[in-house]
Amino acid sequence: NAKKSGRNTYSFYESKFTETSIQRTTISTNLKKAIQSGELSLHYQPQVDQFTEEIIGLEALCRWFTPEGAVSPGVFIPIAEESGLILEIGEFVLREGCLKTSKWDKAGLLNGRVAINISARQLSHVDFIDTLDSIVSETQCDPKLIELEITESSILNDPEYVIALLHTLKKRGFFISIDDFGTGYSSLSYLKNLPIDKLKIDQSFIRNITDNRKNQTIVKTIIALAKGLDIKVLAEGVETSEELEFLRLNQIDSIQGYYFYKPMDSQSVESLFKENRPIVN
Ligand code: C2E
Ligand code: MG
Ligand code: MG
Ligand code: MG
């Protein structure tokens, strides 16, 4: 209790609180300008088939490069979610992601789908589906090439609304995955009623998997759950050959992680596609 422990303790907490809110306000103000001045961009991290190691898709990840350096999405995305700026950022990410997908597809370069992160607030916004529809037609992007990554918390917000929305998205042809699976509070009954195509096992369960029996059990169980429900399953954050070996033995479908590829800019993606492209005579 701050009051009981005296003046100094109280002001310590107060000043910490103030410092944090100033930081947040600064980031929020700068982020508003960053969206307008084009400081945001997308990087892409390839995902591979565990067996063939071929690229089966890419995840689009938002990047913010300021003249003073890069700001991590781990920092600015939560602030954007709180302030509502995530709606503008989310629209930028969708438009840019669909534009690149359409361009790569038309050039015959694209292997698989492009996954785009959708925040809870964005998904449950009344305009989401209209915005998505107009971006898809404007960029001439085939929804079958787009994977929408949602989180467990998106479903919890308003289950009835989200279930109906996901069915609509599925009818449009979008692929739907659950991101950071296992870290949120989702009810398993949703997996039965939702049109989910893929579970992405959170990287916290993959880390040190070779010497953490609890993580091994959790990962094996998620894989079995996905297989039983006919849902694809991917492991996030795979960094070592030991982690990969464990996942392969336990029949994971696909892998995303530094072991194979780090996120890269769109030009690097294009070079990579050109390298891997089969030569047809
Ligand atoms: P996420 O969607 O779970 O994305 C995966 C994160 O794990 C990315 O971090 C990626 O760079 C990182 N990662 C991939 N492989 C490895 C690995 O082997 N080791 C380690 N240590 N990390 C790995 P990033 O790009 O910093 O993004 C962090 C989070 O920020 C994302 O987690 C996502 O929740 C959010 N985010 C990023 N871009 C967007 C966006 O455009 N929209 C929304 N709503 N959220 C985004
Ligand atoms: Mg993601
Ligand atoms: Mg994730
Ligand atoms: Mg994550």
Coordinates of C-alpha atoms and ligand atoms in Angstrom, one line a residue:
N1 CA 0.0 0.0 0.0
A2 CA 1.6 3.2 -1.2
K3 CA 0.0 5.6 1.3
K4 CA 1.1 3.5 4.3
S5 CA 4.7 3.2 3.2
G6 CA 5.1 6.9 3.1
R7 CA 5.6 9.9 0.9
N8 CA 8.6 8.7 -1.1
T9 CA 7.1 5.5 -2.2
Y10 CA 4.0 7.2 -3.3
S11 CA 5.8 9.8 -5.4
F12 CA 8.0 7.1 -6.9
Y13 CA 5.0 5.3 -8.3
E14 CA 3.4 8.6 -9.4
S15 CA 6.5 9.7 -11.3
K16 CA 6.9 6.3 -12.9
F17 CA 3.3 6.5 -14.0
T18 CA 3.7 10.0 -15.5
E19 CA 6.9 9.0 -17.3
T20 CA 5.2 6.1 -18.9
S21 CA 2.2 8.1 -20.0
I22 CA 4.4 10.8 -21.5
Q23 CA 6.3 8.1 -23.4
R24 CA 3.1 6.7 -24.7
T25 CA 1.7 10.1 -25.7
T26 CA 5.0 10.9 -27.6
I27 CA 4.9 7.6 -29.4
S28 CA 1.3 8.0 -30.2
T29 CA 1.8 11.6 -31.6
N30 CA 4.8 10.5 -33.7
L31 CA 3.0 7.5 -34.9
K32 CA 0.1 9.6 -36.3
K33 CA 2.7 11.6 -38.3
A34 CA 4.5 8.4 -39.3
I35 CA 1.4 7.0 -41.0
Q36 CA 1.1 10.2 -43.0
S37 CA 4.7 10.6 -43.9
G38 CA 5.2 7.0 -45.0
E39 CA 7.6 5.9 -42.2
L40 CA 5.7 2.6 -42.0
S41 CA 6.5 -0.3 -44.2
L42 CA 6.1 -4.1 -44.3
H43 CA 8.6 -6.8 -43.9
Y44 CA 7.8 -10.4 -44.7
Q45 CA 8.9 -13.6 -43.0
P46 CA 8.7 -16.8 -45.1
Q47 CA 7.1 -19.9 -43.6
V48 CA 8.3 -23.4 -44.8
D49 CA 6.8 -26.9 -45.1
Q50 CA 8.5 -29.0 -42.4
F51 CA 9.1 -31.9 -44.8
T52 CA 10.2 -30.3 -48.1
E53 CA 11.4 -27.0 -46.6
E54 CA 9.7 -25.2 -49.5
I55 CA 8.2 -21.8 -48.9
I56 CA 4.5 -22.1 -48.3
G57 CA 3.7 -18.6 -47.4
L58 CA 4.9 -15.3 -45.9
E59 CA 3.8 -13.3 -42.8
A60 CA 3.6 -9.5 -43.3
L61 CA 5.0 -7.7 -40.3
C62 CA 4.7 -3.9 -39.8
R63 CA 7.9 -1.9 -39.5
W64 CA 8.4 1.7 -38.3
F65 CA 11.7 3.3 -39.3
T66 CA 12.2 6.8 -37.9
P67 CA 15.2 9.1 -38.6
E68 CA 16.3 8.2 -35.0
G69 CA 16.0 4.4 -35.5
A70 CA 13.5 1.6 -35.7
V71 CA 10.6 1.3 -33.2
S72 CA 9.6 -2.3 -32.6
P73 CA 6.0 -3.4 -33.3
G74 CA 6.1 -5.0 -29.8
V75 CA 6.2 -1.4 -28.6
F76 CA 4.0 0.6 -31.1
I77 CA 1.3 -1.9 -31.9
P78 CA -0.1 -2.1 -28.3
I79 CA 0.0 1.7 -28.0
A80 CA -1.8 2.0 -31.4
E81 CA -4.4 -0.5 -30.2
E82 CA -5.1 1.6 -27.1
S83 CA -5.3 4.9 -28.9
G84 CA -7.3 3.6 -31.9
L85 CA -4.6 4.4 -34.4
I86 CA -4.5 0.6 -35.1
L87 CA -7.4 1.2 -37.4
E88 CA -5.3 3.4 -39.7
I89 CA -2.3 1.2 -39.4
G90 CA -4.3 -1.9 -40.0
E91 CA -5.8 -0.3 -43.2
F92 CA -2.3 0.6 -44.4
V93 CA -1.0 -3.0 -43.7
L94 CA -4.0 -4.5 -45.5
R95 CA -3.6 -2.3 -48.6
E96 CA 0.2 -2.7 -48.8
G97 CA 0.0 -6.4 -48.2
C98 CA -2.7 -7.0 -50.8
L99 CA -0.9 -4.8 -53.3
K100 CA 2.3 -6.8 -53.0
T101 CA 0.4 -10.1 -53.0
S102 CA -1.4 -9.1 -56.2
K103 CA 1.8 -7.9 -57.8
W104 CA 3.8 -11.1 -56.9
D105 CA 1.0 -13.3 -58.0
K106 CA 0.7 -11.6 -61.4
A107 CA 4.4 -11.9 -61.9
G108 CA 4.2 -15.6 -61.2
L109 CA 6.5 -15.3 -58.2
L110 CA 4.2 -16.0 -55.3
N111 CA 4.5 -19.4 -53.5
G112 CA 1.6 -19.8 -51.2
R113 CA -0.3 -17.1 -49.2
V114 CA 0.5 -13.8 -47.5
A115 CA -0.6 -13.7 -43.8
I116 CA -1.8 -10.4 -42.4
N117 CA -2.2 -9.6 -38.7
I118 CA -5.6 -8.3 -37.8
S119 CA -6.0 -6.8 -34.3
A120 CA -9.1 -7.4 -32.2
R121 CA -10.2 -3.8 -32.4
Q122 CA -9.8 -3.8 -36.2
L123 CA -11.7 -7.1 -36.7
S124 CA -14.7 -6.0 -34.6
H125 CA -15.0 -2.6 -36.1
V126 CA -18.2 -2.2 -38.1
D127 CA -16.4 -1.1 -41.2
F128 CA -13.9 -3.9 -41.3
I129 CA -15.6 -6.0 -44.0
D130 CA -16.3 -3.0 -46.3
T131 CA -12.7 -1.8 -46.0
L132 CA -11.4 -5.2 -46.8
D133 CA -13.7 -5.6 -49.8
S134 CA -12.7 -2.3 -51.3
I135 CA -9.0 -2.9 -50.7
V136 CA -9.2 -6.3 -52.3
S137 CA -11.0 -4.9 -55.4
E138 CA -8.8 -1.8 -55.6
T139 CA -5.6 -4.0 -55.5
Q140 CA -7.1 -6.8 -57.6
C141 CA -6.0 -9.3 -55.0
D142 CA -7.4 -12.8 -54.9
P143 CA -8.7 -13.4 -51.3
K144 CA -7.6 -17.0 -51.6
L145 CA -4.0 -15.7 -51.4
I146 CA -4.6 -13.8 -48.2
E147 CA -4.5 -15.4 -44.7
L148 CA -6.0 -13.3 -41.9
E149 CA -4.3 -13.9 -38.5
I150 CA -6.6 -13.2 -35.6
T151 CA -6.0 -13.7 -31.9
E152 CA -7.9 -15.7 -29.4
S153 CA -9.0 -12.4 -27.7
S154 CA -10.7 -11.3 -30.9
I155 CA -13.1 -14.1 -30.5
L156 CA -13.8 -13.5 -26.8
N157 CA -14.8 -9.8 -27.4
D158 CA -18.1 -10.6 -29.1
P159 CA -18.2 -14.3 -30.0
E160 CA -21.5 -14.2 -31.9
Y161 CA -20.5 -11.3 -34.0
V162 CA -17.1 -12.7 -34.7
I163 CA -18.3 -16.2 -35.6
A164 CA -20.7 -14.7 -38.2
L165 CA -18.0 -12.4 -39.5
L166 CA -15.5 -15.3 -39.9
H167 CA -18.0 -17.3 -41.9
T168 CA -18.5 -14.3 -44.2
L169 CA -14.7 -13.9 -44.6
K170 CA -14.4 -17.6 -45.3
K171 CA -17.1 -17.3 -48.0
R172 CA -15.0 -14.6 -49.7
G173 CA -12.2 -17.1 -49.9
F174 CA -9.9 -15.8 -47.1
F175 CA -7.8 -18.3 -45.1
I176 CA -8.1 -17.8 -41.4
S177 CA -5.5 -18.6 -38.7
I178 CA -5.3 -18.2 -35.0
D179 CA -2.1 -16.4 -34.0
D180 CA -0.1 -17.0 -30.7
F181 CA -2.3 -20.0 -30.1
G182 CA -2.3 -21.1 -26.5
T183 CA -1.5 -17.8 -24.9
G184 CA -5.0 -16.3 -24.9
Y185 CA -8.1 -17.4 -23.1
S186 CA -10.0 -19.2 -25.8
S187 CA -12.6 -21.8 -25.3
L188 CA -12.0 -25.0 -27.2
S189 CA -15.6 -25.0 -28.3
Y190 CA -14.8 -22.2 -30.7
L191 CA -12.5 -24.4 -32.6
K192 CA -15.5 -26.6 -33.3
N193 CA -17.8 -23.7 -34.5
L194 CA -15.3 -21.5 -36.2
P195 CA -14.0 -21.8 -39.8
I196 CA -10.4 -21.9 -38.7
D197 CA -7.7 -23.2 -41.2
K198 CA -4.6 -23.0 -39.1
L199 CA -3.3 -22.7 -35.6
K200 CA 0.0 -20.9 -35.1
I201 CA 1.7 -22.2 -31.9
D202 CA 3.1 -19.3 -29.9
Q203 CA 6.9 -19.1 -29.8
S204 CA 6.9 -19.2 -26.0
F205 CA 6.1 -22.9 -26.2
I206 CA 8.8 -23.6 -28.7
R207 CA 11.6 -22.0 -26.8
N208 CA 13.9 -24.6 -25.1
I209 CA 11.4 -27.2 -26.1
T210 CA 14.1 -29.9 -26.0
D211 CA 14.6 -29.6 -22.2
N212 CA 11.1 -28.4 -21.1
R213 CA 8.8 -31.3 -20.7
K214 CA 5.8 -29.1 -20.0
N215 CA 6.3 -27.3 -23.3
Q216 CA 6.7 -30.6 -25.1
T217 CA 3.4 -31.8 -23.7
I218 CA 1.6 -28.6 -24.7
V219 CA 3.0 -28.6 -28.2
K220 CA 2.2 -32.3 -28.8
T221 CA -1.3 -31.7 -27.5
I222 CA -1.9 -28.7 -29.8
I223 CA -0.6 -30.7 -32.8
A224 CA -2.9 -33.6 -32.0
L225 CA -5.8 -31.2 -31.5
A226 CA -5.2 -29.5 -34.9
K227 CA -4.8 -32.9 -36.7
G228 CA -8.0 -34.2 -35.1
L229 CA -10.0 -31.2 -36.2
D230 CA -8.4 -31.1 -39.7
I231 CA -6.7 -27.8 -39.1
K232 CA -3.2 -27.0 -40.2
V233 CA -0.6 -26.3 -37.5
L234 CA 2.5 -24.1 -37.7
A235 CA 5.2 -23.5 -35.1
E236 CA 6.4 -19.9 -34.6
G237 CA 9.8 -18.8 -33.5
V238 CA 11.8 -21.9 -34.4
E239 CA 15.5 -21.0 -34.0
T240 CA 17.5 -24.2 -33.6
S241 CA 17.9 -27.6 -35.3
E242 CA 16.9 -29.3 -32.0
E243 CA 13.6 -27.5 -31.9
L244 CA 13.0 -28.3 -35.6
E245 CA 13.8 -32.0 -35.0
F246 CA 11.3 -32.3 -32.1
L247 CA 8.6 -30.6 -34.2
R248 CA 9.3 -32.9 -37.2
L249 CA 9.1 -36.0 -35.0
N250 CA 5.8 -34.8 -33.8
Q251 CA 4.4 -34.1 -37.2
I252 CA 4.1 -30.3 -37.3
D253 CA 2.9 -29.1 -40.7
S254 CA 5.0 -25.9 -41.1
I255 CA 7.6 -23.8 -39.5
Q256 CA 8.2 -20.0 -39.2
G257 CA 11.4 -18.9 -37.5
Y258 CA 14.9 -17.5 -37.6
Y259 CA 16.2 -21.0 -38.2
F260 CA 15.0 -20.8 -41.8
Y261 CA 14.3 -17.1 -42.5
K262 CA 14.2 -13.8 -40.6
P263 CA 11.7 -11.1 -41.7
M264 CA 13.0 -9.3 -44.8
D265 CA 12.0 -6.3 -47.0
S266 CA 10.0 -6.8 -50.1
Q267 CA 13.0 -6.6 -52.5
S268 CA 14.7 -9.4 -50.6
V269 CA 11.5 -11.5 -50.9
E270 CA 11.5 -10.9 -54.7
S271 CA 15.1 -12.1 -55.0
L272 CA 14.4 -15.1 -52.9
F273 CA 11.4 -16.0 -55.0
K274 CA 13.5 -15.6 -58.2
E275 CA 16.2 -17.9 -56.8
N276 CA 13.8 -20.6 -55.7
R277 CA 11.7 -20.5 -58.9
P278 CA 11.8 -23.7 -60.8
I279 CA 13.2 -23.2 -64.3
V280 CA 10.7 -24.3 -66.9
N281 CA 12.0 -24.8 -70.5
Ligands
C2E1 P1 3.3 -12.2 -34.3 O1 2.2 -11.9 -35.2 O2 3.2 -13.4 -33.5 O3 4.6 -12.2 -35.3 C1 5.7 -13.1 -35.0 C2 6.8 -12.3 -34.3 O4 7.9 -13.2 -34.0 C3 7.5 -11.2 -35.2 O5 7.9 -10.2 -34.4 C4 8.7 -12.0 -35.8 O6 9.7 -11.2 -36.2 C5 9.1 -12.8 -34.6 N1 9.9 -14.0 -34.9 C6 9.7 -14.8 -36.0 N2 10.6 -15.8 -35.9 C7 11.3 -15.7 -34.7 C8 12.4 -16.5 -34.1 O7 12.8 -17.5 -34.6 N3 12.8 -16.0 -32.9 C9 12.3 -14.9 -32.3 N4 12.8 -14.5 -31.2 N5 11.3 -14.1 -32.9 C10 10.8 -14.5 -34.1 P2 7.7 -8.6 -34.7 O8 7.8 -8.4 -36.2 O9 8.5 -7.9 -33.8 O10 6.2 -8.4 -34.3 C11 5.7 -8.6 -33.0 C12 4.2 -8.6 -32.9 O11 3.7 -7.3 -33.3 C13 3.6 -9.6 -33.9 O12 3.6 -10.9 -33.3 C14 2.2 -9.0 -33.9 O13 1.4 -9.4 -32.8 C15 2.4 -7.5 -33.9 N6 2.4 -7.0 -35.3 C16 3.4 -6.9 -36.2 N7 3.0 -6.4 -37.3 C17 1.6 -6.2 -37.2 C18 0.6 -5.6 -38.0 O14 0.8 -5.3 -39.2 N8 -0.7 -5.6 -37.5 C19 -0.9 -6.0 -36.2 N9 -2.2 -5.9 -35.7 N10 0.0 -6.5 -35.4 C20 1.3 -6.6 -35.9
MG2 MG 1.2 -12.9 -36.5
MG3 MG 2.4 -15.1 -33.5
MG4 MG 3.5 -13.0 -31.1

